[in-house]
Coordinates of C-alpha atoms and ligand atoms in Angstrom, one line a residue:
M641 CA -80.9 -13.1 -33.5
S642 CA -83.4 -15.5 -31.9
P643 CA -82.7 -16.3 -28.2
N644 CA -81.7 -19.9 -29.1
Q645 CA -79.2 -18.9 -31.7
A646 CA -75.6 -19.0 -30.6
K647 CA -73.7 -15.7 -30.6
P648 CA -71.2 -15.7 -33.5
E649 CA -68.3 -15.8 -30.9
N650 CA -69.7 -19.1 -29.6
S651 CA -70.0 -20.8 -32.9
P652 CA -67.5 -21.6 -35.7
H653 CA -66.3 -18.3 -37.2
I654 CA -63.5 -16.4 -38.9
L655 CA -62.0 -13.7 -36.7
V656 CA -61.2 -10.5 -38.5
L657 CA -58.7 -8.2 -36.7
G658 CA -58.3 -4.6 -37.7
M659 CA -55.0 -2.8 -37.4
G660 CA -55.7 0.2 -39.7
G661 CA -53.7 1.1 -42.8
T662 CA -54.8 2.4 -46.2
I663 CA -57.4 -0.3 -46.4
A664 CA -59.2 1.6 -43.6
G665 CA -58.1 5.0 -45.0
L666 CA -60.1 8.0 -46.3
A667 CA -59.0 10.6 -48.9
A668 CA -60.3 14.1 -48.3
K669 CA -61.0 14.3 -52.0
P670 CA -61.6 10.8 -53.5
E671 CA -60.3 12.1 -56.8
N672 CA -56.8 12.6 -55.2
P673 CA -56.4 9.1 -53.6
L674 CA -52.7 9.7 -52.7
Q675 CA -53.6 12.4 -50.2
Y676 CA -55.4 10.6 -47.4
E677 CA -55.4 9.5 -43.8
A678 CA -54.8 5.8 -43.0
G679 CA -56.8 4.1 -40.3
Q680 CA -60.1 6.1 -40.4
V681 CA -62.7 3.3 -40.9
T682 CA -63.4 0.5 -38.5
V683 CA -62.9 -3.1 -39.5
S684 CA -66.6 -3.8 -38.8
S685 CA -67.5 -1.0 -41.4
L686 CA -65.1 -2.6 -43.9
L687 CA -66.9 -5.9 -43.4
A688 CA -70.4 -4.3 -43.7
H689 CA -69.3 -2.8 -47.0
I690 CA -68.7 -6.3 -48.5
E691 CA -71.4 -8.1 -46.6
S692 CA -73.4 -9.1 -49.7
A693 CA -70.4 -10.9 -51.2
I694 CA -69.5 -12.9 -48.1
P695 CA -70.1 -16.6 -48.7
E696 CA -73.5 -17.8 -47.4
G697 CA -73.4 -19.2 -43.9
L698 CA -69.9 -18.0 -43.1
K699 CA -69.8 -16.3 -39.7
L700 CA -67.4 -13.4 -39.2
V701 CA -66.4 -11.8 -35.9
S702 CA -64.4 -8.6 -36.0
H703 CA -62.2 -7.0 -33.4
Q704 CA -60.4 -3.7 -33.7
I705 CA -56.9 -3.9 -32.2
A706 CA -55.7 -0.5 -33.5
N707 CA -56.5 1.9 -36.3
I708 CA -53.1 3.4 -37.2
N709 CA -50.9 4.2 -40.2
S710 CA -48.6 1.2 -39.9
R711 CA -45.5 3.4 -40.2
N712 CA -46.3 4.1 -36.5
L713 CA -46.4 0.4 -35.6
T714 CA -44.9 -0.1 -32.1
E715 CA -43.5 -3.1 -30.4
P716 CA -46.2 -3.1 -27.6
L717 CA -48.8 -3.2 -30.4
L718 CA -47.1 -6.2 -32.0
S719 CA -47.2 -7.9 -28.6
L720 CA -50.9 -7.2 -28.4
L721 CA -51.5 -8.5 -31.9
G722 CA -49.4 -11.6 -31.2
K723 CA -51.3 -12.3 -27.9
T724 CA -54.7 -11.9 -29.6
V725 CA -53.7 -14.2 -32.5
Q726 CA -52.3 -16.8 -30.1
E727 CA -55.5 -16.7 -28.0
A728 CA -57.6 -17.0 -31.2
L729 CA -55.6 -20.0 -32.4
A730 CA -56.3 -21.7 -29.1
N731 CA -60.0 -21.0 -29.4
N732 CA -61.9 -23.9 -31.0
W733 CA -64.6 -21.6 -32.4
V734 CA -62.1 -19.6 -34.4
K735 CA -61.5 -21.5 -37.7
G736 CA -59.2 -18.9 -39.3
L737 CA -58.1 -15.3 -39.0
V738 CA -57.8 -12.3 -41.2
I739 CA -55.8 -9.2 -40.3
T740 CA -56.3 -5.9 -42.1
H741 CA -53.0 -4.1 -41.9
G742 CA -51.1 -1.1 -43.4
T743 CA -48.7 -2.2 -46.1
D744 CA -45.8 0.0 -45.0
T745 CA -44.7 -2.4 -42.3
I746 CA -46.7 -5.5 -43.2
E747 CA -43.3 -7.0 -43.9
E748 CA -42.4 -6.8 -40.2
T749 CA -45.7 -8.1 -39.0
G750 CA -45.7 -11.0 -41.5
L751 CA -42.3 -12.3 -40.2
F752 CA -43.3 -11.6 -36.6
L753 CA -46.4 -13.7 -36.8
Q754 CA -44.6 -16.6 -38.6
L755 CA -42.0 -16.7 -35.9
I756 CA -44.3 -16.5 -32.9
C757 CA -47.2 -18.7 -34.1
G758 CA -46.4 -20.2 -37.6
K759 CA -45.9 -23.6 -36.2
S760 CA -49.0 -23.6 -34.0
A761 CA -51.1 -22.3 -36.9
Q762 CA -49.8 -25.1 -39.1
E763 CA -50.4 -27.8 -36.4
L764 CA -53.9 -26.6 -35.6
G765 CA -54.7 -26.4 -39.3
K766 CA -55.8 -22.7 -39.1
R767 CA -54.8 -20.0 -41.6
I768 CA -53.9 -16.5 -40.6
I769 CA -54.2 -14.1 -43.5
L770 CA -52.7 -10.6 -43.6
T771 CA -54.2 -8.2 -46.1
G772 CA -54.2 -4.5 -46.8
A773 CA -54.7 -2.1 -49.7
M774 CA -52.9 0.5 -51.7
L775 CA -55.9 2.8 -52.2
P776 CA -58.0 4.4 -49.5
A777 CA -61.5 3.0 -48.9
N778 CA -63.3 5.9 -50.6
A779 CA -61.1 6.0 -53.8
A780 CA -62.5 5.0 -57.1
G781 CA -61.4 1.4 -57.8
A782 CA -60.3 0.9 -54.2
D783 CA -58.5 -2.5 -53.9
G784 CA -59.4 -3.0 -50.2
P785 CA -62.8 -4.7 -50.6
S786 CA -61.5 -7.3 -53.1
N787 CA -58.4 -8.0 -51.0
L788 CA -60.5 -8.4 -47.9
L789 CA -62.9 -10.8 -49.6
D790 CA -60.0 -12.8 -51.0
A791 CA -58.4 -12.9 -47.6
I792 CA -61.7 -14.2 -46.0
R793 CA -62.0 -16.9 -48.7
W794 CA -58.4 -17.9 -48.0
A795 CA -59.0 -18.1 -44.3
S796 CA -62.2 -20.1 -44.6
T797 CA -61.8 -22.5 -47.6
P798 CA -61.1 -26.2 -46.9
L799 CA -57.6 -27.1 -46.1
D800 CA -57.3 -30.0 -48.6
N801 CA -54.1 -28.7 -50.2
C802 CA -53.1 -25.5 -48.5
P803 CA -52.0 -26.1 -44.9
G804 CA -52.6 -23.9 -41.8
G805 CA -50.0 -21.2 -41.5
V806 CA -49.4 -17.5 -41.8
Y807 CA -50.2 -16.1 -45.3
A808 CA -50.7 -12.8 -47.0
V809 CA -53.3 -12.2 -49.7
M810 CA -53.3 -9.0 -51.9
D811 CA -53.8 -8.0 -55.5
G812 CA -55.3 -11.4 -56.3
R813 CA -52.2 -13.3 -55.1
A814 CA -51.2 -15.2 -52.0
C815 CA -47.9 -16.0 -50.4
L816 CA -46.4 -16.8 -47.0
A817 CA -46.8 -13.6 -45.0
M818 CA -43.0 -13.7 -44.2
D819 CA -42.4 -13.3 -48.0
L820 CA -44.6 -10.2 -48.5
S821 CA -42.8 -6.9 -48.9
K822 CA -43.7 -3.5 -50.2
R823 CA -41.4 -2.6 -53.0
H824 CA -43.1 0.5 -54.6
P825 CA -44.6 3.5 -52.8
T826 CA -47.9 3.6 -54.8
A827 CA -48.3 0.8 -57.4
L828 CA -51.4 -1.4 -56.8
N829 CA -49.1 -4.5 -56.9
A830 CA -46.5 -2.8 -54.6
P831 CA -46.7 -5.5 -51.9
L832 CA -44.9 -8.1 -53.9
Q833 CA -44.1 -11.7 -53.2
S834 CA -41.7 -13.9 -55.0
S835 CA -44.1 -16.7 -55.9
P836 CA -47.7 -15.9 -56.9
S837 CA -50.5 -18.4 -56.5
S838 CA -54.1 -17.7 -57.3
S839 CA -56.4 -16.4 -54.6
A840 CA -59.3 -18.2 -56.2
G841 CA -57.9 -21.4 -54.7
L842 CA -55.9 -22.5 -57.8
I843 CA -52.8 -23.2 -55.9
N844 CA -49.5 -23.3 -57.7
P845 CA -48.0 -26.8 -56.9
S846 CA -44.3 -25.6 -56.8
W847 CA -45.3 -22.7 -54.5
L848 CA -47.1 -25.2 -52.2
S849 CA -44.1 -27.5 -52.0
G850 CA -42.0 -24.4 -51.1
V851 CA -44.5 -23.6 -48.3
K852 CA -44.2 -27.1 -47.0
A853 CA -40.4 -26.9 -47.1
V854 CA -40.5 -23.7 -45.0
Q855 CA -43.0 -25.2 -42.6
A856 CA -40.9 -28.4 -42.2
A857 CA -37.8 -26.2 -41.4
W858 CA -39.7 -24.1 -38.8
N859 CA -39.8 -26.5 -35.9
E860 CA -40.8 -24.4 -32.9
D861 CA -42.3 -21.0 -32.4
L862 CA -40.4 -18.4 -30.5
P863 CA -41.6 -16.8 -27.2
L864 CA -43.7 -13.6 -27.6
P865 CA -42.1 -10.7 -25.8
K866 CA -44.4 -8.6 -23.6
G867 CA -44.8 -5.0 -24.8
D868 CA -41.9 -3.7 -22.6
E869 CA -39.6 -6.7 -23.2
W870 CA -38.6 -6.0 -26.7
P871 CA -34.8 -5.5 -27.0
W872 CA -33.7 -2.3 -28.6
V873 CA -32.4 -3.0 -32.1
E874 CA -31.6 -0.4 -34.8
I875 CA -31.0 -0.6 -38.5
L876 CA -27.9 1.2 -39.9
T877 CA -27.5 1.6 -43.7
S878 CA -24.1 1.6 -45.3
H879 CA -23.6 4.1 -48.1
A880 CA -21.0 6.2 -49.9
G881 CA -19.5 8.6 -47.5
A882 CA -20.5 6.5 -44.4
R883 CA -18.9 7.8 -41.2
P884 CA -17.6 5.9 -38.1
Q885 CA -19.9 8.1 -35.9
T886 CA -23.0 6.4 -37.4
V887 CA -21.9 3.3 -35.5
A888 CA -19.9 4.8 -32.6
Q889 CA -22.9 6.9 -31.4
W890 CA -24.5 3.6 -30.3
L891 CA -21.7 2.5 -28.1
G892 CA -22.8 2.6 -24.5
S893 CA -26.3 3.7 -25.5
G894 CA -28.1 0.6 -24.2
V895 CA -28.9 -0.6 -27.8
K896 CA -28.8 -4.5 -27.8
G897 CA -28.4 -5.1 -31.5
L898 CA -27.6 -3.5 -34.8
V899 CA -28.7 -4.7 -38.2
L900 CA -26.3 -3.5 -40.8
A901 CA -27.9 -3.0 -44.2
G902 CA -24.8 -3.3 -46.3
S903 CA -24.4 -2.6 -49.9
G904 CA -24.4 -5.4 -52.6
M905 CA -23.7 -8.7 -50.9
G906 CA -24.0 -7.0 -47.5
G907 CA -20.6 -5.5 -47.2
F908 CA -20.3 -2.3 -45.2
H909 CA -18.1 0.8 -45.5
D910 CA -14.5 0.3 -44.1
A911 CA -15.2 3.4 -41.9
W912 CA -17.4 1.2 -39.7
Q913 CA -14.8 -1.6 -39.1
T914 CA -13.3 -0.2 -35.8
P915 CA -16.5 1.0 -34.1
L916 CA -18.3 -2.3 -35.1
A917 CA -15.5 -4.3 -33.5
E918 CA -15.9 -2.2 -30.4
A919 CA -19.7 -2.8 -30.5
A920 CA -19.2 -6.5 -30.8
S921 CA -16.8 -6.5 -27.8
Q922 CA -19.4 -4.6 -25.8
G923 CA -21.9 -7.5 -26.5
I924 CA -24.0 -5.6 -29.0
A925 CA -25.5 -8.3 -31.4
L926 CA -24.6 -7.7 -35.0
V927 CA -26.5 -8.9 -38.1
R928 CA -25.4 -8.2 -41.6
T929 CA -27.9 -7.9 -44.5
S930 CA -28.1 -6.3 -47.9
R931 CA -29.7 -3.0 -48.6
T932 CA -30.6 -4.3 -52.1
G933 CA -33.9 -5.7 -50.6
A934 CA -33.7 -9.0 -52.4
G935 CA -31.6 -12.2 -52.5
S936 CA -29.5 -13.6 -49.7
T937 CA -26.6 -12.5 -47.5
Y938 CA -24.2 -15.3 -46.9
P939 CA -21.7 -15.8 -44.0
N940 CA -18.2 -14.7 -44.8
I941 CA -19.1 -13.3 -48.2
P942 CA -17.7 -11.1 -49.6
E943 CA -15.3 -10.9 -46.6
K944 CA -14.8 -12.9 -43.4
D945 CA -17.4 -11.7 -40.8
L946 CA -16.5 -10.0 -37.6
E947 CA -16.5 -12.4 -34.7
G948 CA -20.1 -13.1 -33.6
C949 CA -21.7 -11.1 -36.5
L950 CA -24.3 -13.2 -38.4
A951 CA -25.4 -13.0 -42.0
S952 CA -29.2 -12.6 -42.5
G953 CA -29.8 -15.2 -45.1
T954 CA -32.9 -14.2 -47.1
L955 CA -34.1 -11.7 -44.4
T956 CA -34.3 -8.1 -45.5
A957 CA -33.2 -5.4 -43.0
P958 CA -36.7 -4.8 -41.5
R959 CA -37.2 -8.6 -41.2
A960 CA -33.7 -9.1 -39.8
R961 CA -34.5 -6.6 -37.1
I962 CA -37.6 -8.4 -36.0
A963 CA -35.8 -11.7 -36.2
L964 CA -32.9 -10.4 -34.1
Q965 CA -35.3 -8.9 -31.5
L966 CA -37.1 -12.2 -31.1
A967 CA -33.8 -14.2 -31.1
L968 CA -32.4 -11.9 -28.3
N969 CA -35.6 -12.3 -26.3
A970 CA -35.7 -16.1 -26.8
A971 CA -32.1 -16.4 -25.6
K972 CA -33.1 -14.4 -22.5
V973 CA -36.0 -16.9 -21.9
D974 CA -34.0 -20.0 -22.6
K975 CA -30.5 -19.4 -21.3
S976 CA -29.1 -22.7 -22.6
L977 CA -29.0 -21.2 -26.1
T978 CA -27.6 -18.0 -27.6
W979 CA -29.2 -15.4 -29.7
Q980 CA -27.1 -16.7 -32.6
D981 CA -28.6 -20.2 -32.1
F982 CA -32.1 -18.7 -32.5
F983 CA -31.3 -16.3 -35.3
A984 CA -29.6 -19.1 -37.3
R985 CA -32.9 -21.1 -37.3
I986 CA -34.7 -18.1 -38.9
A987 CA -31.9 -17.2 -41.4
V988 CA -31.9 -20.7 -42.9
L989 CA -35.6 -20.8 -43.7
P990 CA -35.8 -21.6 -47.4
E991 CA -36.7 -19.0 -50.0
I992 CA -39.7 -19.9 -52.1
R993 CA -39.1 -19.0 -55.8
Ligands
SIN497 C1 -50.0 2.1 -43.8 O1 -49.1 1.3 -43.9 O2 -50.7 2.2 -42.8 C2 -50.2 3.1 -44.9 C3 -49.9 2.6 -46.2 C4 -50.7 1.4 -46.6 O3 -51.5 0.8 -45.9 O4 -50.6 1.1 -47.9

């Protein structure tokens, strides 16, 4: 770089944040790509690998936040990611962001980012793109390089029709990041979204109007908890043979909320009725969702809800947990509203079909 040339950080660029995952993974034997370690390759190496395909003149700056298997994602790490993204959104040189992430918990991170900075990304006209891979970096036909390139294109192409916001791009498709979820352990198209649109920029108009409806309904970002401020929330799954102890063991534990992944329409085993009523009377926040992993959970369906227990709307159990944590934290910050007020804003966000 000549002395007069601005450093990439001080000129318009796309910021690429590395969190780890299979996209940064290595298999001991490339011919056995299912046996591998996630989070082995740095994000700068991933970018170096695709350098020749990066659009001419596009400046990229990379920053490694973590290099983990995302099943080990922690709340302090989410706080660090959230803070980094918020700072980048406020930086005029950053025109868009890409985050390389493990797919196991990309579902949680997608909703988390929507709730803490979806509105500001939209208002600033910047796209934040989550991406990952199903095959480690050294496997034959690894999907990481093409996913990363697609994500970079999505973060950097003009905003004519697709607004700023928090998206995910994988397997040649794009969606709102809060809609991405992994629904198969190994398939290349495992991270599925309900409404595909082309990553080549051919945006599906009905999907786009769904994006705009979600953005119109999301009026205000929630406060970002510091690493040690996240309320303790657990997910309990109802099943045949469920026992009262599964709930009762949390009474007096310090847990602040329980997400109940019920069966079918989100109903839970009768064995839980008494301990859940006790949990509610102790002030433990309760949210009811469905373990089916799709569709919506509605209030008072199939039966009337316990006093104070909210239905999750379209949120799956992992998303409902993040939503409840952020709602509990928001109610602590703004004491004029309850966690139910904040949670209800999230649960009513429209589903894009
Ligand atoms: C991970 O989530 O870090 C491992 C799995 C993946 O990225 O597909």
